[in-house]
Amino acid sequence: MNSRSRVLDALNHREPDRVPFDLGGTVVSGIHRTAYLALRQYLGLPLVEPKVVDIFQQIVQVNDDVMDQFGVDVRNVAPRSSGTHKIEIQDMGDYTCFYDEFQIGWRMPKQGGFYYDMFSHPLAGNIRVEDI
């Protein structure tokens, strides 16, 4: 049974030959950059710089060699997230940071950071009706 048949059977409440497996088909089923690099090392696969597909959560695109190793049944065919449009990572001392398309500031610690947290936004402070 191929992956397409397996997934369709599962979605149609028919019993496939095995449970379909997803790793990286969406950001929800994705894998964090740090965990992915450790997984590649554990599997003895070449260390490559992963492509980050969700900058906020640091979720990466799973390469074909990992998908083949695990028999992954799905692929991500989603368009690029608008949250990664023209993002420029900047140095902020102990952090890396960027501002998104809404001028919201996001930062992540350089050491031990796993994801970006909001640290500033354009509506911070005392906003008057006249300002709006």
Short mmCIF file of N, CA, C and O in Angstrom, two decimals:
data_model
loop_
_atom_site.label_atom_id
_atom_site.label_comp_id
_atom_site.label_asym_id
_atom_site.label_seq_id
_atom_site.Cartn_x
_atom_site.Cartn_y
_atom_site.Cartn_z
N MET A 1 0.85 -1.18 0.00
CA MET A 1 0.00 0.00 0.00
C MET A 1 0.89 1.24 0.00
O MET A 1 1.86 1.32 0.74
N ASN A 2 0.58 2.22 -0.85
CA ASN A 2 1.39 3.43 -0.87
C ASN A 2 0.84 4.45 0.14
O ASN A 2 -0.24 4.27 0.71
N SER A 3 1.59 5.52 0.33
CA SER A 3 1.22 6.53 1.34
C SER A 3 -0.13 7.16 1.05
O SER A 3 -0.94 7.37 1.97
N ARG A 4 -0.39 7.48 -0.19
CA ARG A 4 -1.67 8.12 -0.55
C ARG A 4 -2.84 7.22 -0.16
O ARG A 4 -3.79 7.66 0.48
N SER A 5 -2.76 5.93 -0.53
CA SER A 5 -3.83 4.99 -0.20
C SER A 5 -3.98 4.84 1.31
O SER A 5 -5.10 4.76 1.83
N ARG A 6 -2.86 4.80 1.99
CA ARG A 6 -2.86 4.63 3.45
C ARG A 6 -3.58 5.80 4.12
O ARG A 6 -4.43 5.61 4.99
N VAL A 7 -3.24 7.02 3.72
CA VAL A 7 -3.85 8.22 4.31
C VAL A 7 -5.34 8.28 3.95
O VAL A 7 -6.18 8.56 4.81
N LEU A 8 -5.65 8.03 2.69
CA LEU A 8 -7.07 8.05 2.28
C LEU A 8 -7.89 7.01 3.03
O LEU A 8 -9.02 7.28 3.45
N ASP A 9 -7.36 5.81 3.19
CA ASP A 9 -8.08 4.79 3.95
C ASP A 9 -8.34 5.26 5.37
O ASP A 9 -9.45 5.13 5.90
N ALA A 10 -7.32 5.81 6.01
CA ALA A 10 -7.48 6.29 7.39
C ALA A 10 -8.53 7.40 7.47
O ALA A 10 -9.38 7.41 8.37
N LEU A 11 -8.49 8.34 6.52
CA LEU A 11 -9.46 9.44 6.52
C LEU A 11 -10.88 8.97 6.24
O LEU A 11 -11.85 9.59 6.69
N ASN A 12 -11.00 7.88 5.50
CA ASN A 12 -12.32 7.33 5.16
C ASN A 12 -12.75 6.22 6.11
O ASN A 12 -13.66 5.45 5.80
N HIS A 13 -12.09 6.13 7.26
CA HIS A 13 -12.45 5.17 8.31
C HIS A 13 -12.35 3.72 7.85
O HIS A 13 -13.12 2.87 8.28
N ARG A 14 -11.39 3.47 6.94
CA ARG A 14 -11.07 2.10 6.56
C ARG A 14 -9.72 1.77 7.16
O ARG A 14 -8.89 2.65 7.35
N GLU A 15 -9.47 0.52 7.43
CA GLU A 15 -8.23 0.13 8.09
C GLU A 15 -7.10 -0.02 7.07
O GLU A 15 -7.13 -0.91 6.23
N PRO A 16 -6.09 0.85 7.16
CA PRO A 16 -4.93 0.71 6.26
C PRO A 16 -4.00 -0.38 6.77
O PRO A 16 -4.22 -0.97 7.83
N ASP A 17 -2.94 -0.64 6.02
CA ASP A 17 -1.97 -1.66 6.42
C ASP A 17 -1.22 -1.27 7.70
O ASP A 17 -0.77 -2.12 8.45
N ARG A 18 -1.09 0.03 7.93
CA ARG A 18 -0.52 0.55 9.17
C ARG A 18 -1.02 1.98 9.36
O ARG A 18 -1.59 2.57 8.44
N VAL A 19 -0.83 2.50 10.55
CA VAL A 19 -1.24 3.87 10.83
C VAL A 19 -0.35 4.82 10.02
O VAL A 19 0.87 4.70 10.04
N PRO A 20 -0.96 5.77 9.29
CA PRO A 20 -0.15 6.75 8.55
C PRO A 20 0.72 7.55 9.52
O PRO A 20 0.31 7.89 10.62
N PHE A 21 1.92 7.87 9.08
CA PHE A 21 2.88 8.59 9.92
C PHE A 21 3.15 9.96 9.32
O PHE A 21 3.37 10.09 8.12
N ASP A 22 3.11 10.98 10.16
CA ASP A 22 3.36 12.35 9.74
C ASP A 22 4.48 12.95 10.57
O ASP A 22 4.47 12.86 11.80
N LEU A 23 5.44 13.53 9.91
CA LEU A 23 6.50 14.29 10.57
C LEU A 23 6.78 15.48 9.67
O LEU A 23 7.41 15.35 8.62
N GLY A 24 6.25 16.64 10.05
CA GLY A 24 6.50 17.85 9.29
C GLY A 24 5.49 18.16 8.21
O GLY A 24 5.71 19.07 7.42
N GLY A 25 4.38 17.44 8.18
CA GLY A 25 3.34 17.75 7.20
C GLY A 25 2.71 19.11 7.46
O GLY A 25 2.23 19.77 6.55
N THR A 26 2.71 19.54 8.72
CA THR A 26 2.24 20.87 9.13
C THR A 26 3.18 21.35 10.24
O THR A 26 3.98 20.57 10.76
N VAL A 27 3.06 22.60 10.64
CA VAL A 27 3.88 23.05 11.77
C VAL A 27 3.44 22.37 13.06
O VAL A 27 4.22 22.24 13.99
N VAL A 28 2.19 21.92 13.11
CA VAL A 28 1.69 21.23 14.30
C VAL A 28 2.39 19.88 14.47
O VAL A 28 2.66 19.44 15.58
N SER A 29 2.68 19.22 13.36
CA SER A 29 3.35 17.91 13.42
C SER A 29 4.83 18.04 13.09
O SER A 29 5.50 17.05 12.79
N GLY A 30 5.33 19.27 13.13
CA GLY A 30 6.73 19.52 12.78
C GLY A 30 7.68 19.19 13.91
O GLY A 30 7.30 18.63 14.93
N ILE A 31 8.93 19.58 13.71
CA ILE A 31 9.97 19.29 14.68
C ILE A 31 10.83 20.53 14.86
O ILE A 31 11.14 21.24 13.90
N HIS A 32 11.20 20.80 16.10
CA HIS A 32 12.01 21.96 16.45
C HIS A 32 13.43 21.80 15.91
O HIS A 32 13.95 20.69 15.80
N ARG A 33 14.04 22.90 15.57
CA ARG A 33 15.39 22.92 14.98
C ARG A 33 16.40 22.14 15.82
O ARG A 33 17.15 21.31 15.30
N THR A 34 16.42 22.37 17.12
CA THR A 34 17.39 21.70 18.00
C THR A 34 17.15 20.19 18.01
O THR A 34 18.10 19.40 17.90
N ALA A 35 15.89 19.78 18.13
CA ALA A 35 15.57 18.35 18.14
C ALA A 35 15.89 17.71 16.80
O ALA A 35 16.37 16.57 16.74
N TYR A 36 15.65 18.43 15.71
CA TYR A 36 15.91 17.89 14.38
C TYR A 36 17.41 17.66 14.15
O TYR A 36 17.81 16.62 13.62
N LEU A 37 18.22 18.62 14.56
CA LEU A 37 19.67 18.45 14.42
C LEU A 37 20.17 17.27 15.25
O LEU A 37 21.00 16.48 14.80
N ALA A 38 19.63 17.11 16.46
CA ALA A 38 20.00 15.98 17.31
C ALA A 38 19.53 14.66 16.69
O ALA A 38 20.25 13.65 16.73
N LEU A 39 18.34 14.65 16.09
CA LEU A 39 17.82 13.45 15.44
C LEU A 39 18.69 13.04 14.26
O LEU A 39 19.05 11.87 14.11
N ARG A 40 19.08 14.00 13.43
CA ARG A 40 19.94 13.70 12.28
C ARG A 40 21.27 13.11 12.76
O ARG A 40 21.77 12.15 12.18
N GLN A 41 21.82 13.69 13.82
CA GLN A 41 23.09 13.18 14.35
C GLN A 41 22.90 11.75 14.88
O GLN A 41 23.71 10.87 14.61
N TYR A 42 21.83 11.50 15.62
CA TYR A 42 21.55 10.18 16.17
C TYR A 42 21.40 9.13 15.06
O TYR A 42 21.85 8.00 15.20
N LEU A 43 20.75 9.53 13.97
CA LEU A 43 20.54 8.60 12.85
C LEU A 43 21.78 8.43 11.98
O LEU A 43 21.79 7.61 11.07
N GLY A 44 22.81 9.23 12.25
CA GLY A 44 24.04 9.14 11.46
C GLY A 44 23.91 9.77 10.09
O GLY A 44 24.67 9.45 9.17
N LEU A 45 22.96 10.69 9.95
CA LEU A 45 22.77 11.38 8.68
C LEU A 45 23.65 12.62 8.62
O LEU A 45 24.01 13.18 9.67
N PRO A 46 24.00 13.06 7.42
CA PRO A 46 24.85 14.26 7.31
C PRO A 46 24.19 15.46 8.01
O PRO A 46 22.98 15.65 7.89
N LEU A 47 24.99 16.22 8.71
CA LEU A 47 24.47 17.42 9.37
C LEU A 47 24.30 18.51 8.32
O LEU A 47 25.24 18.85 7.61
N VAL A 48 23.09 19.00 8.19
CA VAL A 48 22.77 20.05 7.23
C VAL A 48 22.11 21.19 8.00
O VAL A 48 21.54 20.98 9.07
N GLU A 49 22.22 22.39 7.47
CA GLU A 49 21.54 23.52 8.09
C GLU A 49 20.07 23.44 7.68
O GLU A 49 19.73 23.56 6.51
N PRO A 50 19.16 23.18 8.63
CA PRO A 50 17.75 23.01 8.28
C PRO A 50 17.10 24.32 7.87
O PRO A 50 17.50 25.40 8.33
N LYS A 51 16.09 24.22 7.03
CA LYS A 51 15.31 25.38 6.61
C LYS A 51 14.19 25.59 7.62
O LYS A 51 13.36 24.71 7.83
N VAL A 52 14.18 26.74 8.26
CA VAL A 52 13.15 27.06 9.25
C VAL A 52 11.88 27.48 8.50
O VAL A 52 11.91 28.40 7.69
N VAL A 53 10.77 26.79 8.77
CA VAL A 53 9.50 27.10 8.10
C VAL A 53 8.54 27.87 9.02
O VAL A 53 7.57 28.43 8.55
N ASP A 54 8.80 27.88 10.31
CA ASP A 54 8.03 28.68 11.26
C ASP A 54 9.04 29.32 12.20
O ASP A 54 9.53 28.68 13.13
N ILE A 55 9.36 30.57 11.92
CA ILE A 55 10.43 31.24 12.67
C ILE A 55 10.08 31.42 14.14
O ILE A 55 10.95 31.35 15.00
N PHE A 56 8.81 31.62 14.46
CA PHE A 56 8.42 31.86 15.84
C PHE A 56 8.71 30.64 16.72
O PHE A 56 9.25 30.76 17.79
N GLN A 57 8.30 29.46 16.23
CA GLN A 57 8.48 28.23 17.00
C GLN A 57 9.77 27.49 16.65
O GLN A 57 10.08 26.48 17.26
N GLN A 58 10.50 27.98 15.62
CA GLN A 58 11.72 27.34 15.15
C GLN A 58 11.46 25.92 14.63
O GLN A 58 12.23 24.99 14.85
N ILE A 59 10.35 25.76 13.92
CA ILE A 59 10.00 24.49 13.29
C ILE A 59 10.70 24.43 11.94
O ILE A 59 10.69 25.41 11.19
N VAL A 60 11.30 23.27 11.62
CA VAL A 60 12.08 23.15 10.39
C VAL A 60 11.41 22.22 9.39
O VAL A 60 10.57 21.40 9.74
N GLN A 61 11.84 22.36 8.14
CA GLN A 61 11.39 21.46 7.08
C GLN A 61 12.17 20.15 7.22
O GLN A 61 13.38 20.15 7.33
N VAL A 62 11.45 19.05 7.21
CA VAL A 62 12.07 17.73 7.34
C VAL A 62 12.59 17.31 5.97
O VAL A 62 11.84 17.31 4.99
N ASN A 63 13.86 16.95 5.90
CA ASN A 63 14.48 16.54 4.64
C ASN A 63 14.02 15.14 4.24
O ASN A 63 13.61 14.34 5.07
N ASP A 64 14.13 14.87 2.94
CA ASP A 64 13.68 13.58 2.40
C ASP A 64 14.39 12.39 3.02
O ASP A 64 13.77 11.34 3.23
N ASP A 65 15.68 12.52 3.36
CA ASP A 65 16.39 11.37 3.94
C ASP A 65 15.80 10.95 5.29
O ASP A 65 15.70 9.77 5.60
N VAL A 66 15.34 11.92 6.07
CA VAL A 66 14.69 11.60 7.35
C VAL A 66 13.31 11.01 7.09
O VAL A 66 12.91 10.03 7.73
N MET A 67 12.57 11.59 6.14
CA MET A 67 11.25 11.06 5.82
C MET A 67 11.35 9.62 5.33
O MET A 67 10.53 8.77 5.72
N ASP A 68 12.34 9.33 4.51
CA ASP A 68 12.53 7.96 4.02
C ASP A 68 12.88 7.02 5.16
O ASP A 68 12.40 5.88 5.21
N GLN A 69 13.72 7.48 6.07
CA GLN A 69 14.15 6.65 7.20
C GLN A 69 12.96 6.19 8.04
O GLN A 69 12.92 5.08 8.52
N PHE A 70 11.97 7.10 8.22
CA PHE A 70 10.82 6.80 9.08
C PHE A 70 9.58 6.37 8.31
O PHE A 70 8.56 6.05 8.92
N GLY A 71 9.62 6.39 6.99
CA GLY A 71 8.44 6.02 6.22
C GLY A 71 7.31 7.02 6.38
O GLY A 71 6.15 6.63 6.52
N VAL A 72 7.64 8.30 6.35
CA VAL A 72 6.64 9.35 6.51
C VAL A 72 5.67 9.32 5.33
O VAL A 72 6.09 9.19 4.18
N ASP A 73 4.38 9.41 5.62
CA ASP A 73 3.34 9.28 4.60
C ASP A 73 2.82 10.59 4.03
O ASP A 73 2.03 10.57 3.10
N VAL A 74 3.17 11.71 4.59
CA VAL A 74 2.63 13.00 4.13
C VAL A 74 3.76 13.97 3.84
O VAL A 74 4.88 13.82 4.35
N ARG A 75 3.47 14.97 3.05
CA ARG A 75 4.42 16.04 2.73
C ARG A 75 3.72 17.37 2.93
O ARG A 75 2.52 17.50 2.71
N ASN A 76 4.49 18.38 3.30
CA ASN A 76 3.95 19.73 3.47
C ASN A 76 3.90 20.41 2.10
O ASN A 76 4.93 20.55 1.45
N VAL A 77 2.71 20.83 1.70
CA VAL A 77 2.56 21.55 0.44
C VAL A 77 1.92 22.92 0.67
O VAL A 77 1.36 23.51 -0.23
N ALA A 78 2.01 23.42 1.89
CA ALA A 78 1.41 24.71 2.26
C ALA A 78 2.25 25.86 1.71
O ALA A 78 3.46 25.73 1.53
N PRO A 79 1.61 27.00 1.45
CA PRO A 79 2.37 28.18 1.03
C PRO A 79 3.22 28.69 2.19
O PRO A 79 2.98 28.37 3.35
N ARG A 80 4.19 29.49 1.88
CA ARG A 80 5.06 30.07 2.89
C ARG A 80 4.24 30.94 3.83
O ARG A 80 3.34 31.65 3.42
N SER A 81 4.55 30.87 5.10
CA SER A 81 3.85 31.66 6.10
C SER A 81 4.10 33.15 5.87
O SER A 81 5.22 33.56 5.57
N SER A 82 3.06 33.96 6.01
CA SER A 82 3.22 35.41 5.88
C SER A 82 4.10 35.96 7.01
O SER A 82 4.69 37.03 6.88
N GLY A 83 4.20 35.23 8.11
CA GLY A 83 5.01 35.67 9.24
C GLY A 83 6.49 35.66 8.96
O GLY A 83 7.27 36.23 9.72
N THR A 84 6.92 35.01 7.87
CA THR A 84 8.35 34.98 7.55
C THR A 84 8.68 35.92 6.41
O THR A 84 9.80 35.92 5.92
N HIS A 85 7.75 36.74 5.98
CA HIS A 85 7.97 37.63 4.84
C HIS A 85 8.94 38.75 5.20
O HIS A 85 8.70 39.53 6.11
N LYS A 86 10.05 38.81 4.51
CA LYS A 86 11.05 39.88 4.63
C LYS A 86 11.52 40.09 6.06
O LYS A 86 11.74 41.23 6.50
N ILE A 87 11.69 39.03 6.81
CA ILE A 87 12.17 39.15 8.18
C ILE A 87 13.68 39.26 8.17
O ILE A 87 14.36 38.50 7.50
N GLU A 88 14.18 40.24 8.89
CA GLU A 88 15.63 40.43 9.02
C GLU A 88 16.02 40.19 10.47
O GLU A 88 15.66 40.97 11.35
N ILE A 89 16.76 39.12 10.70
CA ILE A 89 17.23 38.81 12.05
C ILE A 89 18.32 39.80 12.43
O ILE A 89 19.25 40.04 11.65
N GLN A 90 18.21 40.36 13.62
CA GLN A 90 19.16 41.36 14.10
C GLN A 90 19.82 40.88 15.38
O GLN A 90 19.25 40.07 16.11
N ASP A 91 20.99 41.41 15.64
CA ASP A 91 21.71 41.11 16.88
C ASP A 91 21.21 42.08 17.95
O ASP A 91 21.10 43.28 17.72
N MET A 92 20.93 41.54 19.14
CA MET A 92 20.42 42.35 20.25
C MET A 92 21.16 41.93 21.52
O MET A 92 20.54 41.58 22.52
N GLY A 93 22.48 41.89 21.46
CA GLY A 93 23.25 41.48 22.62
C GLY A 93 23.14 39.99 22.86
O GLY A 93 23.63 39.18 22.08
N ASP A 94 22.47 39.61 23.94
CA ASP A 94 22.28 38.20 24.27
C ASP A 94 21.15 37.55 23.49
O ASP A 94 20.86 36.37 23.67
N TYR A 95 20.49 38.31 22.63
CA TYR A 95 19.32 37.82 21.88
C TYR A 95 19.52 38.03 20.38
O TYR A 95 20.29 38.90 19.96
N THR A 96 18.78 37.27 19.59
CA THR A 96 18.53 37.64 18.20
C THR A 96 17.10 38.14 18.18
O THR A 96 16.26 37.70 18.98
N CYS A 97 16.80 39.07 17.28
CA CYS A 97 15.45 39.62 17.25
C CYS A 97 15.06 39.98 15.84
O CYS A 97 15.89 40.04 14.94
N PHE A 98 13.78 40.22 15.65
CA PHE A 98 13.26 40.73 14.39
C PHE A 98 11.93 41.41 14.66
O PHE A 98 11.33 41.24 15.72
N TYR A 99 11.52 42.21 13.71
CA TYR A 99 10.21 42.86 13.76
C TYR A 99 9.39 42.31 12.60
O TYR A 99 9.86 42.26 11.47
N ASP A 100 8.15 41.89 12.89
CA ASP A 100 7.31 41.32 11.84
C ASP A 100 6.62 42.42 11.04
O ASP A 100 6.88 43.61 11.24
N GLU A 101 5.73 42.02 10.15
CA GLU A 101 5.07 42.98 9.27
C GLU A 101 4.16 43.95 10.00
O GLU A 101 3.75 44.96 9.45
N PHE A 102 3.85 43.67 11.27
CA PHE A 102 3.02 44.57 12.08
C PHE A 102 3.86 45.38 13.06
O PHE A 102 3.33 46.00 13.97
N GLN A 103 5.19 45.33 12.89
CA GLN A 103 6.15 46.01 13.76
C GLN A 103 6.14 45.51 15.19
O GLN A 103 6.45 46.24 16.13
N ILE A 104 5.75 44.25 15.35
CA ILE A 104 5.84 43.60 16.65
C ILE A 104 7.25 43.04 16.78
O ILE A 104 7.76 42.39 15.86
N GLY A 105 7.90 43.31 17.91
CA GLY A 105 9.26 42.83 18.13
C GLY A 105 9.27 41.45 18.77
O GLY A 105 8.54 41.18 19.72
N TRP A 106 10.09 40.56 18.21
CA TRP A 106 10.23 39.18 18.70
C TRP A 106 11.71 38.93 18.98
O TRP A 106 12.56 39.35 18.21
N ARG A 107 12.00 38.26 20.09
CA ARG A 107 13.40 37.97 20.40
C ARG A 107 13.54 36.56 20.97
O ARG A 107 12.60 35.99 21.55
N MET A 108 14.76 36.02 20.82
CA MET A 108 15.08 34.68 21.31
C MET A 108 16.50 34.72 21.87
O MET A 108 17.40 35.27 21.23
N PRO A 109 16.71 34.16 23.07
CA PRO A 109 18.07 34.12 23.62
C PRO A 109 19.01 33.36 22.68
O PRO A 109 18.64 32.33 22.11
N LYS A 110 20.22 33.87 22.54
CA LYS A 110 21.21 33.18 21.70
C LYS A 110 21.62 31.85 22.34
O LYS A 110 21.83 30.87 21.64
N GLN A 111 21.76 31.84 23.64
CA GLN A 111 22.13 30.62 24.36
C GLN A 111 20.89 30.01 24.98
O GLN A 111 20.23 30.62 25.81
N GLY A 112 20.56 28.80 24.56
CA GLY A 112 19.44 28.08 25.18
C GLY A 112 18.06 28.51 24.73
O GLY A 112 17.07 28.05 25.27
N GLY A 113 17.98 29.39 23.74
CA GLY A 113 16.67 29.82 23.25
C GLY A 113 16.05 28.77 22.35
O GLY A 113 16.72 28.19 21.51
N PHE A 114 14.75 28.55 22.52
CA PHE A 114 14.05 27.56 21.70
C PHE A 114 13.05 28.20 20.75
O PHE A 114 12.67 27.60 19.75
N TYR A 115 12.55 29.38 21.08
CA TYR A 115 11.56 30.03 20.22
C TYR A 115 11.58 31.53 20.51
O TYR A 115 12.18 31.99 21.48
N TYR A 116 10.93 32.29 19.63
CA TYR A 116 10.86 33.74 19.77
C TYR A 116 9.69 34.15 20.64
O TYR A 116 8.58 33.63 20.49
N ASP A 117 9.94 35.09 21.54
CA ASP A 117 8.91 35.68 22.40
C ASP A 117 8.71 37.14 21.99
O ASP A 117 9.67 37.83 21.63
N MET A 118 7.48 37.63 22.11
CA MET A 118 7.21 39.03 21.84
C MET A 118 7.85 39.89 22.93
O MET A 118 7.74 39.58 24.12
N PHE A 119 8.53 40.97 22.51
CA PHE A 119 9.10 41.86 23.52
C PHE A 119 8.65 43.31 23.33
O PHE A 119 8.82 44.12 24.23
N SER A 120 8.07 43.64 22.20
CA SER A 120 7.52 44.98 22.04
C SER A 120 6.44 44.96 20.96
O SER A 120 6.45 44.08 20.09
N HIS A 121 5.53 45.89 21.05
CA HIS A 121 4.51 46.00 20.02
C HIS A 121 4.12 47.46 19.86
O HIS A 121 4.33 48.29 20.76
N PRO A 122 3.58 47.80 18.71
CA PRO A 122 3.32 49.22 18.41
C PRO A 122 2.24 49.85 19.27
O PRO A 122 2.14 51.07 19.33
N LEU A 123 1.45 49.07 19.99
CA LEU A 123 0.41 49.65 20.83
C LEU A 123 0.81 49.67 22.30
O LEU A 123 -0.04 49.82 23.18
N ALA A 124 2.10 49.52 22.58
CA ALA A 124 2.57 49.55 23.97
C ALA A 124 2.51 50.98 24.52
O ALA A 124 2.62 51.95 23.79
N GLY A 125 2.35 51.08 25.82
CA GLY A 125 2.39 52.38 26.47
C GLY A 125 1.02 53.01 26.60
O GLY A 125 -0.01 52.38 26.44
N ASN A 126 1.04 54.30 26.91
CA ASN A 126 -0.21 55.06 27.07
C ASN A 126 -0.68 55.53 25.72
O ASN A 126 -0.13 56.47 25.14
N ILE A 127 -1.72 54.91 25.23
CA ILE A 127 -2.28 55.25 23.92
C ILE A 127 -3.52 56.13 24.14
O ILE A 127 -4.40 55.77 24.91
N ARG A 128 -3.53 57.25 23.45
CA ARG A 128 -4.68 58.14 23.56
C ARG A 128 -5.58 57.92 22.33
O ARG A 128 -5.12 57.46 21.29
N VAL A 129 -6.81 58.29 22.45
CA VAL A 129 -7.75 58.20 21.32
C VAL A 129 -7.19 58.99 20.13
O VAL A 129 -7.27 58.56 18.99
N GLU A 130 -6.58 60.13 20.41
CA GLU A 130 -6.02 60.96 19.34
C GLU A 130 -4.90 60.22 18.58
O GLU A 130 -4.69 60.43 17.40
N ASP A 131 -4.18 59.35 19.30
CA ASP A 131 -3.10 58.59 18.65
C ASP A 131 -3.64 57.57 17.67
O ASP A 131 -3.03 57.27 16.65
N ILE A 132 -4.84 57.06 17.97
CA ILE A 132 -5.44 56.04 17.10
C ILE A 132 -6.03 56.70 15.89
O ILE A 132 -5.86 56.31 14.79
#
